[in-house]
Amino acid sequence: YMLGHSEGGMLTPYLMKQSGGGFDGGIVLAGTPRQLWELIYDQNLAMLEGSPEETIATAEAQLEAEKEKLATLDGMSEEELRTTTVFGIPAPYLAHLNRIDALALAHANNAPLLIPQGEEDFQVTTEKDYAAWKEGWADMGELVTYKSSPGLSHLFMPASGSIQDAMGAYATPELVDEGVITDIAEWINTH
């Protein structure tokens, strides 16, 4: 079984496909089927909540400028790609990620998936990301198991803080919730 967390979770269906059938199933911990740039864009907007209006306006203009770079990636030369970043991510990597359709790959893999999600995750949210898995894989039936965990963060630990103080929210050492570990083990044992 392949287990990926966050960006690794986004890539789990892709990596399973790349393995040529080397995995019996996948576990997508706090991943998303949306594009990485969409996630970064939304995270940046969320971090701005409560900021002064002029700060928000400046930051939104910067975010839009980064978003506009996305449309130019396909037309860039190799040299331009190597020297360009979008949302702080090297352009070649982002261009590669943009070509990955996790939902379609999971359908093609036709392997069981477990999708755990912390309900207090402010980086990969239940409202947008977890819901996008459910919508995109609605026709996969029992091949996909969803497990939402109240009170847990992006790291599947007790949640504290907010995206405005992400570093502080993750500053307290904790262990991954035992229930999440049990859910993963039980799911693997049933498949």
PDB file of C-alpha atoms in Angstrom:
ATOM      1  CA  TYR A   1       0.000   0.000   0.000  1.00  0.00           C
ATOM      2  CA  MET A   2       1.140   3.519  -0.722  1.00  0.00           C
ATOM      3  CA  LEU A   3       0.519   6.226   1.832  1.00  0.00           C
ATOM      4  CA  GLY A   4       1.019   9.886   0.963  1.00  0.00           C
ATOM      5  CA  HIS A   5       0.473  12.961   3.103  1.00  0.00           C
ATOM      6  CA  SER A   6      -0.478  16.425   1.823  1.00  0.00           C
ATOM      7  CA  GLU A   7       1.397  16.881  -1.473  1.00  0.00           C
ATOM      8  CA  GLY A   8       2.320  13.200  -1.252  1.00  0.00           C
ATOM      9  CA  GLY A   9      -1.399  12.478  -0.933  1.00  0.00           C
ATOM     10  CA  MET A  10      -2.080  14.569  -4.033  1.00  0.00           C
ATOM     11  CA  LEU A  11       0.443  12.416  -5.863  1.00  0.00           C
ATOM     12  CA  THR A  12      -0.625   9.007  -4.497  1.00  0.00           C
ATOM     13  CA  PRO A  13      -2.844   8.065  -7.495  1.00  0.00           C
ATOM     14  CA  TYR A  14      -0.086   9.246  -9.870  1.00  0.00           C
ATOM     15  CA  LEU A  15       2.639   7.283  -8.095  1.00  0.00           C
ATOM     16  CA  MET A  16       0.437   4.206  -7.943  1.00  0.00           C
ATOM     17  CA  LYS A  17      -0.033   4.477 -11.722  1.00  0.00           C
ATOM     18  CA  GLN A  18       3.701   5.003 -12.261  1.00  0.00           C
ATOM     19  CA  SER A  19       4.411   1.807 -10.300  1.00  0.00           C
ATOM     20  CA  GLY A  20       2.667  -0.240 -12.976  1.00  0.00           C
ATOM     21  CA  GLY A  21       0.311  -1.896 -10.518  1.00  0.00           C
ATOM     22  CA  GLY A  22       2.837  -2.357  -7.731  1.00  0.00           C
ATOM     23  CA  PHE A  23       0.393  -1.308  -5.001  1.00  0.00           C
ATOM     24  CA  ASP A  24      -2.811  -2.957  -3.810  1.00  0.00           C
ATOM     25  CA  GLY A  25      -4.253   0.342  -2.636  1.00  0.00           C
ATOM     26  CA  GLY A  26      -3.532   3.892  -1.574  1.00  0.00           C
ATOM     27  CA  ILE A  27      -4.002   6.101   1.453  1.00  0.00           C
ATOM     28  CA  VAL A  28      -4.380   9.823   0.805  1.00  0.00           C
ATOM     29  CA  LEU A  29      -3.787  11.686   4.082  1.00  0.00           C
ATOM     30  CA  ALA A  30      -4.830  15.350   3.811  1.00  0.00           C
ATOM     31  CA  GLY A  31      -4.356  15.457   0.053  1.00  0.00           C
ATOM     32  CA  THR A  32      -6.364  17.210  -2.611  1.00  0.00           C
ATOM     33  CA  PRO A  33      -7.325  16.540  -6.221  1.00  0.00           C
ATOM     34  CA  ARG A  34      -7.082  20.271  -6.900  1.00  0.00           C
ATOM     35  CA  GLN A  35      -3.961  21.784  -8.434  1.00  0.00           C
ATOM     36  CA  LEU A  36      -1.167  22.732  -6.020  1.00  0.00           C
ATOM     37  CA  TRP A  37      -1.272  26.350  -7.166  1.00  0.00           C
ATOM     38  CA  GLU A  38      -5.000  26.513  -6.308  1.00  0.00           C
ATOM     39  CA  LEU A  39      -4.248  25.294  -2.807  1.00  0.00           C
ATOM     40  CA  ILE A  40      -1.420  27.823  -2.344  1.00  0.00           C
ATOM     41  CA  TYR A  41      -3.624  30.614  -3.712  1.00  0.00           C
ATOM     42  CA  ASP A  42      -6.448  29.758  -1.293  1.00  0.00           C
ATOM     43  CA  GLN A  43      -4.045  29.379   1.644  1.00  0.00           C
ATOM     44  CA  ASN A  44      -2.585  32.809   0.967  1.00  0.00           C
ATOM     45  CA  LEU A  45      -6.044  34.380   0.797  1.00  0.00           C
ATOM     46  CA  ALA A  46      -7.009  32.708   4.074  1.00  0.00           C
ATOM     47  CA  MET A  47      -3.840  34.005   5.766  1.00  0.00           C
ATOM     48  CA  LEU A  48      -4.867  37.539   4.815  1.00  0.00           C
ATOM     49  CA  GLU A  49      -8.190  37.398   6.643  1.00  0.00           C
ATOM     50  CA  GLY A  50      -8.317  40.136   9.240  1.00  0.00           C
ATOM     51  CA  SER A  51      -5.420  42.096   7.675  1.00  0.00           C
ATOM     52  CA  PRO A  52      -5.726  45.790   6.837  1.00  0.00           C
ATOM     53  CA  GLU A  53      -7.458  46.430   3.500  1.00  0.00           C
ATOM     54  CA  GLU A  54      -4.343  47.913   1.865  1.00  0.00           C
ATOM     55  CA  THR A  55      -2.328  44.812   2.822  1.00  0.00           C
ATOM     56  CA  ILE A  56      -5.030  42.586   1.372  1.00  0.00           C
ATOM     57  CA  ALA A  57      -5.184  44.609  -1.876  1.00  0.00           C
ATOM     58  CA  THR A  58      -1.394  44.462  -2.344  1.00  0.00           C
ATOM     59  CA  ALA A  59      -1.226  40.741  -1.578  1.00  0.00           C
ATOM     60  CA  GLU A  60      -4.174  39.954  -3.861  1.00  0.00           C
ATOM     61  CA  ALA A  61      -2.449  41.812  -6.718  1.00  0.00           C
ATOM     62  CA  GLN A  62       0.709  39.753  -6.119  1.00  0.00           C
ATOM     63  CA  LEU A  63      -1.327  36.528  -6.073  1.00  0.00           C
ATOM     64  CA  GLU A  64      -3.044  37.462  -9.339  1.00  0.00           C
ATOM     65  CA  ALA A  65       0.325  38.209 -10.938  1.00  0.00           C
ATOM     66  CA  GLU A  66       1.564  34.756  -9.926  1.00  0.00           C
ATOM     67  CA  LYS A  67      -1.643  33.190 -11.218  1.00  0.00           C
ATOM     68  CA  GLU A  68      -1.176  34.923 -14.582  1.00  0.00           C
ATOM     69  CA  LYS A  69       2.274  33.304 -14.918  1.00  0.00           C
ATOM     70  CA  LEU A  70       0.543  29.909 -15.037  1.00  0.00           C
ATOM     71  CA  ALA A  71      -0.928  30.653 -18.446  1.00  0.00           C
ATOM     72  CA  THR A  72       2.545  31.285 -19.854  1.00  0.00           C
ATOM     73  CA  LEU A  73       4.221  28.062 -18.669  1.00  0.00           C
ATOM     74  CA  ASP A  74       3.436  26.012 -21.772  1.00  0.00           C
ATOM     75  CA  GLY A  75       4.976  28.647 -24.050  1.00  0.00           C
ATOM     76  CA  MET A  76       8.210  29.042 -22.084  1.00  0.00           C
ATOM     77  CA  SER A  77      11.566  27.831 -23.317  1.00  0.00           C
ATOM     78  CA  GLU A  78      13.537  25.335 -21.228  1.00  0.00           C
ATOM     79  CA  GLU A  79      15.773  28.163 -20.012  1.00  0.00           C
ATOM     80  CA  GLU A  80      12.782  30.313 -19.013  1.00  0.00           C
ATOM     81  CA  LEU A  81      11.234  27.397 -17.167  1.00  0.00           C
ATOM     82  CA  ARG A  82      14.465  26.736 -15.259  1.00  0.00           C
ATOM     83  CA  THR A  83      14.658  30.326 -14.056  1.00  0.00           C
ATOM     84  CA  THR A  84      10.976  30.936 -13.270  1.00  0.00           C
ATOM     85  CA  THR A  85       8.992  30.268 -10.137  1.00  0.00           C
ATOM     86  CA  VAL A  86       5.230  30.470  -9.671  1.00  0.00           C
ATOM     87  CA  PHE A  87       3.966  30.830  -6.124  1.00  0.00           C
ATOM     88  CA  GLY A  88       7.555  30.111  -5.078  1.00  0.00           C
ATOM     89  CA  ILE A  89       7.561  26.728  -6.844  1.00  0.00           C
ATOM     90  CA  PRO A  90      10.011  25.973  -9.659  1.00  0.00           C
ATOM     91  CA  ALA A  91       8.088  26.298 -12.926  1.00  0.00           C
ATOM     92  CA  PRO A  92       9.100  22.886 -14.386  1.00  0.00           C
ATOM     93  CA  TYR A  93       7.792  21.099 -11.303  1.00  0.00           C
ATOM     94  CA  LEU A  94       4.551  23.081 -11.247  1.00  0.00           C
ATOM     95  CA  ALA A  95       4.029  22.507 -14.978  1.00  0.00           C
ATOM     96  CA  HIS A  96       4.450  18.765 -14.403  1.00  0.00           C
ATOM     97  CA  LEU A  97       2.018  18.792 -11.460  1.00  0.00           C
ATOM     98  CA  ASN A  98      -0.539  20.699 -13.542  1.00  0.00           C
ATOM     99  CA  ARG A  99      -0.654  17.805 -16.017  1.00  0.00           C
ATOM    100  CA  ILE A 100      -1.563  15.272 -13.300  1.00  0.00           C
ATOM    101  CA  ASP A 101      -5.264  14.480 -12.887  1.00  0.00           C
ATOM    102  CA  ALA A 102      -5.459  12.574  -9.602  1.00  0.00           C
ATOM    103  CA  LEU A 103      -9.163  11.827 -10.017  1.00  0.00           C
ATOM    104  CA  ALA A 104      -8.751  10.290 -13.478  1.00  0.00           C
ATOM    105  CA  LEU A 105      -5.680   8.327 -12.399  1.00  0.00           C
ATOM    106  CA  ALA A 106      -7.526   6.815  -9.460  1.00  0.00           C
ATOM    107  CA  HIS A 107     -10.244   5.655 -11.825  1.00  0.00           C
ATOM    108  CA  ALA A 108      -7.607   4.127 -14.106  1.00  0.00           C
ATOM    109  CA  ASN A 109      -5.820   2.442 -11.181  1.00  0.00           C
ATOM    110  CA  ASN A 110      -9.075   0.806 -10.071  1.00  0.00           C
ATOM    111  CA  ALA A 111      -7.530   0.120  -6.643  1.00  0.00           C
ATOM    112  CA  PRO A 112      -8.992   0.744  -3.188  1.00  0.00           C
ATOM    113  CA  LEU A 113      -8.321   4.116  -1.608  1.00  0.00           C
ATOM    114  CA  LEU A 114      -8.628   5.427   1.927  1.00  0.00           C
ATOM    115  CA  ILE A 115      -9.070   9.184   2.295  1.00  0.00           C
ATOM    116  CA  PRO A 116      -8.555  10.345   5.917  1.00  0.00           C
ATOM    117  CA  GLN A 117      -9.104  14.046   6.636  1.00  0.00           C
ATOM    118  CA  GLY A 118      -8.672  16.139   9.775  1.00  0.00           C
ATOM    119  CA  GLU A 119     -11.753  18.318  10.136  1.00  0.00           C
ATOM    120  CA  GLU A 120      -9.734  21.215  11.573  1.00  0.00           C
ATOM    121  CA  ASP A 121      -7.175  21.162   8.751  1.00  0.00           C
ATOM    122  CA  PHE A 122      -6.766  24.753   7.578  1.00  0.00           C
ATOM    123  CA  GLN A 123      -4.297  23.896   4.816  1.00  0.00           C
ATOM    124  CA  VAL A 124      -6.257  21.196   2.973  1.00  0.00           C
ATOM    125  CA  THR A 125      -9.865  21.801   3.896  1.00  0.00           C
ATOM    126  CA  THR A 126     -12.870  19.559   4.245  1.00  0.00           C
ATOM    127  CA  GLU A 127     -14.986  22.173   2.452  1.00  0.00           C
ATOM    128  CA  LYS A 128     -12.964  22.296  -0.766  1.00  0.00           C
ATOM    129  CA  ASP A 129     -10.469  19.447  -0.895  1.00  0.00           C
ATOM    130  CA  TYR A 130     -12.121  16.549   0.933  1.00  0.00           C
ATOM    131  CA  ALA A 131     -15.383  17.429  -0.810  1.00  0.00           C
ATOM    132  CA  ALA A 132     -13.584  17.444  -4.181  1.00  0.00           C
ATOM    133  CA  TRP A 133     -12.432  13.839  -3.646  1.00  0.00           C
ATOM    134  CA  LYS A 134     -15.971  12.786  -2.775  1.00  0.00           C
ATOM    135  CA  GLU A 135     -17.452  14.520  -5.790  1.00  0.00           C
ATOM    136  CA  GLY A 136     -14.788  13.303  -8.206  1.00  0.00           C
ATOM    137  CA  TRP A 137     -14.934   9.724  -7.047  1.00  0.00           C
ATOM    138  CA  ALA A 138     -18.670   9.458  -6.398  1.00  0.00           C
ATOM    139  CA  ASP A 139     -18.933   6.695  -9.016  1.00  0.00           C
ATOM    140  CA  MET A 140     -16.151   4.559  -7.517  1.00  0.00           C
ATOM    141  CA  GLY A 141     -18.451   3.118  -4.853  1.00  0.00           C
ATOM    142  CA  GLU A 142     -16.811   0.852  -2.296  1.00  0.00           C
ATOM    143  CA  LEU A 143     -13.345   1.283  -3.806  1.00  0.00           C
ATOM    144  CA  VAL A 144     -13.025   4.552  -1.858  1.00  0.00           C
ATOM    145  CA  THR A 145     -13.385   4.863   1.906  1.00  0.00           C
ATOM    146  CA  TYR A 146     -13.625   8.312   3.477  1.00  0.00           C
ATOM    147  CA  LYS A 147     -12.720   8.928   7.100  1.00  0.00           C
ATOM    148  CA  SER A 148     -13.194  12.375   8.599  1.00  0.00           C
ATOM    149  CA  SER A 149     -11.676  13.024  12.040  1.00  0.00           C
ATOM    150  CA  PRO A 150     -13.109  15.796  14.228  1.00  0.00           C
ATOM    151  CA  GLY A 151     -10.647  18.011  16.068  1.00  0.00           C
ATOM    152  CA  LEU A 152      -7.593  16.994  14.065  1.00  0.00           C
ATOM    153  CA  SER A 153      -5.219  19.235  12.128  1.00  0.00           C
ATOM    154  CA  HIS A 154      -3.378  18.817   8.829  1.00  0.00           C
ATOM    155  CA  LEU A 155      -0.866  16.660  10.712  1.00  0.00           C
ATOM    156  CA  PHE A 156      -3.614  14.446  12.183  1.00  0.00           C
ATOM    157  CA  MET A 157      -2.839  15.773  15.638  1.00  0.00           C
ATOM    158  CA  PRO A 158      -5.086  17.745  17.985  1.00  0.00           C
ATOM    159  CA  ALA A 159      -5.755  21.056  16.258  1.00  0.00           C
ATOM    160  CA  SER A 160      -4.785  24.409  17.679  1.00  0.00           C
ATOM    161  CA  GLY A 161      -4.327  27.849  16.191  1.00  0.00           C
ATOM    162  CA  SER A 162      -5.211  29.123  12.758  1.00  0.00           C
ATOM    163  CA  ILE A 163      -3.717  29.650   9.325  1.00  0.00           C
ATOM    164  CA  GLN A 164      -2.852  33.222  10.327  1.00  0.00           C
ATOM    165  CA  ASP A 165      -0.379  31.682  12.812  1.00  0.00           C
ATOM    166  CA  ALA A 166       0.436  28.399  11.108  1.00  0.00           C
ATOM    167  CA  MET A 167       3.862  28.120  12.723  1.00  0.00           C
ATOM    168  CA  GLY A 168       2.346  28.592  16.164  1.00  0.00           C
ATOM    169  CA  ALA A 169      -0.405  26.085  15.395  1.00  0.00           C
ATOM    170  CA  TYR A 170       2.232  23.418  14.741  1.00  0.00           C
ATOM    171  CA  ALA A 171       4.670  24.459  17.490  1.00  0.00           C
ATOM    172  CA  THR A 172       3.377  22.081  20.168  1.00  0.00           C
ATOM    173  CA  PRO A 173       4.811  18.573  19.809  1.00  0.00           C
ATOM    174  CA  GLU A 174       2.066  15.965  19.512  1.00  0.00           C
ATOM    175  CA  LEU A 175       1.618  12.430  18.258  1.00  0.00           C
ATOM    176  CA  VAL A 176      -0.498  11.424  15.295  1.00  0.00           C
ATOM    177  CA  ASP A 177      -3.925  10.530  16.605  1.00  0.00           C
ATOM    178  CA  GLU A 178      -4.094   6.845  17.517  1.00  0.00           C
ATOM    179  CA  GLY A 179      -7.554   6.548  15.970  1.00  0.00           C
ATOM    180  CA  VAL A 180      -6.175   7.554  12.560  1.00  0.00           C
ATOM    181  CA  ILE A 181      -3.434   4.933  12.812  1.00  0.00           C
ATOM    182  CA  THR A 182      -6.018   2.322  13.820  1.00  0.00           C
ATOM    183  CA  ASP A 183      -8.291   3.345  10.924  1.00  0.00           C
ATOM    184  CA  ILE A 184      -5.426   2.901   8.453  1.00  0.00           C
ATOM    185  CA  ALA A 185      -4.404  -0.472   9.884  1.00  0.00           C
ATOM    186  CA  GLU A 186      -7.991  -1.778   9.916  1.00  0.00           C
ATOM    187  CA  TRP A 187      -8.581  -0.554   6.370  1.00  0.00           C
ATOM    188  CA  ILE A 188      -5.447  -2.309   5.103  1.00  0.00           C
ATOM    189  CA  ASN A 189      -6.411  -5.493   6.920  1.00  0.00           C
ATOM    190  CA  THR A 190      -9.841  -5.510   5.257  1.00  0.00           C
ATOM    191  CA  HIS A 191      -8.318  -5.159   1.790  1.00  0.00           C
TER     192      HIS A 191
END
